[in-house]
Amino acid sequence: MPEGIMSQFSHWGWDRHIPSVTAPLFRSASRAQPVLTQPASILVLPGQTVKLSCALNPGYNIREFGVSWYQQRPGSPPRYLLYYNSEVDKDKPSGIPDRFSASKDPASNACVLTIAAVQAEDHADYYCSITYPIYYL
């Protein structure tokens, strides 16, 4: 998994909480760490469209980070769903249905995972992580 921050997102009433984990390589002592915030759970019915939000704390701009999303079904390891930074900088493996997409919401400083026409197989925990930008000198 990429270096960054991972935060749990749980839906369909699955209410298991794991604290956010941070794994920065370098960090400035004068700046707070980035923190991702997600609702604990959402109840979704089959056929509905759900938007799962992953908000970044103030002091950081979501426009500067790429966001990866993972799905963890009960009893299985996390599965990489997609990466989104912009419409020209994104990635989704061929096995991931087109029902899964992502976008950024600058007004709420968040990345949003959209699952259209939710199916029973989508019952899972969803995790987001941000990738730190790399600047070359």
mmCIF file of C-alpha atoms in Angstrom:
data_model
loop_
_atom_site.group_PDB
_atom_site.id
_atom_site.type_symbol
_atom_site.label_atom_id
_atom_site.label_comp_id
_atom_site.label_asym_id
_atom_site.label_seq_id
_atom_site.Cartn_x
_atom_site.Cartn_y
_atom_site.Cartn_z
ATOM 1 C CA MET A 1 0.000 0.000 0.000
ATOM 2 C CA PRO A 2 1.260 3.518 -0.687
ATOM 3 C CA GLU A 3 2.763 5.602 2.064
ATOM 4 C CA GLY A 4 0.217 7.949 3.550
ATOM 5 C CA ILE A 5 -2.738 7.880 5.825
ATOM 6 C CA MET A 6 -5.425 5.265 5.976
ATOM 7 C CA SER A 7 -8.830 5.772 7.483
ATOM 8 C CA GLN A 8 -11.645 3.277 7.825
ATOM 9 C CA PHE A 9 -14.987 3.704 6.161
ATOM 10 C CA SER A 10 -17.692 1.246 7.035
ATOM 11 C CA HIS A 11 -21.188 1.037 5.591
ATOM 12 C CA TRP A 12 -24.326 -1.074 5.664
ATOM 13 C CA GLY A 13 -24.429 -0.867 9.442
ATOM 14 C CA TRP A 14 -21.130 -2.666 9.941
ATOM 15 C CA ASP A 15 -19.887 -0.686 12.914
ATOM 16 C CA ARG A 16 -16.302 -1.778 13.552
ATOM 17 C CA HIS A 17 -13.912 1.103 14.130
ATOM 18 C CA ILE A 18 -10.163 1.096 13.631
ATOM 19 C CA PRO A 19 -8.307 4.332 14.430
ATOM 20 C CA SER A 20 -6.613 6.127 11.566
ATOM 21 C CA VAL A 21 -3.070 4.992 10.901
ATOM 22 C CA THR A 22 -0.388 7.375 9.734
ATOM 23 C CA ALA A 23 2.822 6.405 8.007
ATOM 24 C CA PRO A 24 4.646 9.506 6.826
ATOM 25 C CA LEU A 25 8.245 9.141 5.752
ATOM 26 C CA PHE A 26 9.139 12.704 6.731
ATOM 27 C CA ARG A 27 7.212 15.227 8.743
ATOM 28 C CA SER A 28 7.758 18.830 9.736
ATOM 29 C CA ALA A 29 7.693 19.384 13.494
ATOM 30 C CA SER A 30 5.811 22.656 13.049
ATOM 31 C CA ARG A 31 2.942 21.255 10.983
ATOM 32 C CA ALA A 32 0.184 18.936 12.161
ATOM 33 C CA GLN A 33 -0.058 15.553 10.477
ATOM 34 C CA PRO A 34 -2.700 15.077 7.799
ATOM 35 C CA VAL A 35 -5.764 13.281 9.142
ATOM 36 C CA LEU A 36 -8.542 11.687 7.111
ATOM 37 C CA THR A 37 -12.079 11.645 8.492
ATOM 38 C CA GLN A 38 -14.918 9.388 7.406
ATOM 39 C CA PRO A 39 -18.347 8.625 8.875
ATOM 40 C CA ALA A 40 -18.392 5.455 10.989
ATOM 41 C CA SER A 41 -21.138 3.768 8.971
ATOM 42 C CA ILE A 42 -23.857 4.282 6.390
ATOM 43 C CA LEU A 43 -26.922 2.160 5.731
ATOM 44 C CA VAL A 44 -27.376 1.552 1.997
ATOM 45 C CA LEU A 45 -30.028 -0.488 0.218
ATOM 46 C CA PRO A 46 -29.375 -2.523 -2.945
ATOM 47 C CA GLY A 47 -29.801 -0.468 -6.090
ATOM 48 C CA GLN A 48 -29.041 2.851 -4.420
ATOM 49 C CA THR A 49 -26.058 5.048 -5.218
ATOM 50 C CA VAL A 50 -23.815 5.873 -2.278
ATOM 51 C CA LYS A 51 -21.106 8.503 -1.942
ATOM 52 C CA LEU A 52 -18.409 7.751 0.629
ATOM 53 C CA SER A 53 -16.487 10.831 1.703
ATOM 54 C CA CYS A 54 -12.892 10.971 2.901
ATOM 55 C CA ALA A 55 -12.173 14.472 4.268
ATOM 56 C CA LEU A 56 -8.710 15.898 4.865
ATOM 57 C CA ASN A 57 -8.067 18.122 7.870
ATOM 58 C CA PRO A 58 -7.590 21.902 7.492
ATOM 59 C CA GLY A 59 -4.051 22.983 6.722
ATOM 60 C CA TYR A 60 -3.834 20.502 3.856
ATOM 61 C CA ASN A 61 -5.461 20.755 0.443
ATOM 62 C CA ILE A 62 -7.054 17.657 -1.066
ATOM 63 C CA ARG A 63 -6.062 18.976 -4.521
ATOM 64 C CA GLU A 64 -2.418 18.246 -3.620
ATOM 65 C CA PHE A 65 -2.922 14.559 -2.827
ATOM 66 C CA GLY A 66 -3.775 11.433 -4.732
ATOM 67 C CA VAL A 67 -6.310 9.231 -2.950
ATOM 68 C CA SER A 68 -6.451 5.432 -3.068
ATOM 69 C CA TRP A 69 -9.556 3.480 -2.086
ATOM 70 C CA TYR A 70 -9.651 -0.083 -0.776
ATOM 71 C CA GLN A 71 -12.486 -2.503 -0.086
ATOM 72 C CA GLN A 72 -12.329 -5.113 2.667
ATOM 73 C CA ARG A 73 -15.063 -7.721 2.683
ATOM 74 C CA PRO A 74 -15.659 -9.709 5.889
ATOM 75 C CA GLY A 75 -12.956 -12.361 6.320
ATOM 76 C CA SER A 76 -10.864 -11.113 3.374
ATOM 77 C CA PRO A 77 -7.780 -8.897 3.045
ATOM 78 C CA PRO A 78 -8.163 -5.355 1.681
ATOM 79 C CA ARG A 79 -8.540 -5.112 -2.100
ATOM 80 C CA TYR A 80 -7.301 -2.108 -4.069
ATOM 81 C CA LEU A 81 -10.237 -0.451 -5.847
ATOM 82 C CA LEU A 82 -8.889 2.672 -7.473
ATOM 83 C CA TYR A 83 -6.651 5.721 -7.307
ATOM 84 C CA TYR A 84 -7.854 9.250 -8.029
ATOM 85 C CA ASN A 85 -5.975 12.517 -8.215
ATOM 86 C CA SER A 86 -7.695 14.157 -11.197
ATOM 87 C CA GLU A 87 -9.553 13.182 -14.358
ATOM 88 C CA VAL A 88 -6.190 12.787 -16.107
ATOM 89 C CA ASP A 89 -4.379 11.160 -13.165
ATOM 90 C CA LYS A 90 -6.401 8.164 -12.069
ATOM 91 C CA ASP A 91 -6.213 4.378 -12.079
ATOM 92 C CA LYS A 92 -8.696 1.533 -11.758
ATOM 93 C CA PRO A 93 -7.748 -2.122 -12.318
ATOM 94 C CA SER A 94 -9.627 -3.931 -15.069
ATOM 95 C CA GLY A 95 -11.465 -6.192 -12.608
ATOM 96 C CA ILE A 96 -13.159 -3.324 -10.761
ATOM 97 C CA PRO A 97 -16.710 -2.630 -12.006
ATOM 98 C CA ASP A 98 -17.519 0.718 -13.625
ATOM 99 C CA ARG A 99 -20.005 1.245 -10.785
ATOM 100 C CA PHE A 100 -17.009 2.407 -8.707
ATOM 101 C CA SER A 101 -15.678 5.907 -9.388
ATOM 102 C CA ALA A 102 -14.047 8.749 -7.493
ATOM 103 C CA SER A 103 -13.932 12.530 -7.550
ATOM 104 C CA LYS A 104 -12.732 15.377 -5.355
ATOM 105 C CA ASP A 105 -14.907 17.901 -3.535
ATOM 106 C CA PRO A 106 -12.698 20.960 -2.885
ATOM 107 C CA ALA A 107 -15.494 22.696 -0.941
ATOM 108 C CA SER A 108 -15.349 20.009 1.760
ATOM 109 C CA ASN A 109 -11.633 19.242 1.189
ATOM 110 C CA ALA A 110 -12.535 15.618 0.497
ATOM 111 C CA CYS A 111 -12.276 12.787 -1.976
ATOM 112 C CA VAL A 112 -15.518 10.950 -2.703
ATOM 113 C CA LEU A 113 -15.925 7.304 -3.702
ATOM 114 C CA THR A 114 -19.184 6.738 -5.576
ATOM 115 C CA ILE A 115 -20.728 3.281 -5.806
ATOM 116 C CA ALA A 116 -23.636 3.261 -8.264
ATOM 117 C CA ALA A 117 -26.370 0.615 -8.176
ATOM 118 C CA VAL A 118 -25.084 -0.916 -4.946
ATOM 119 C CA GLN A 119 -25.131 -4.713 -4.848
ATOM 120 C CA ALA A 120 -25.050 -7.151 -1.926
ATOM 121 C CA GLU A 121 -21.420 -7.998 -2.775
ATOM 122 C CA ASP A 122 -20.486 -4.380 -1.987
ATOM 123 C CA HIS A 123 -21.094 -4.995 1.734
ATOM 124 C CA ALA A 124 -17.635 -4.183 3.103
ATOM 125 C CA ASP A 125 -15.405 -1.749 4.910
ATOM 126 C CA TYR A 126 -13.962 0.950 2.659
ATOM 127 C CA TYR A 127 -10.614 2.569 3.367
ATOM 128 C CA CYS A 128 -9.033 5.621 1.862
ATOM 129 C CA SER A 129 -5.393 6.631 1.929
ATOM 130 C CA ILE A 130 -3.578 9.680 0.648
ATOM 131 C CA THR A 131 -0.282 9.622 -1.185
ATOM 132 C CA TYR A 132 2.200 12.307 -0.326
ATOM 133 C CA PRO A 133 3.375 14.392 -3.261
ATOM 134 C CA ILE A 134 6.995 13.858 -4.284
ATOM 135 C CA TYR A 135 8.924 16.911 -5.355
ATOM 136 C CA TYR A 136 12.134 16.492 -7.337
ATOM 137 C CA LEU A 137 14.849 19.107 -6.973
#
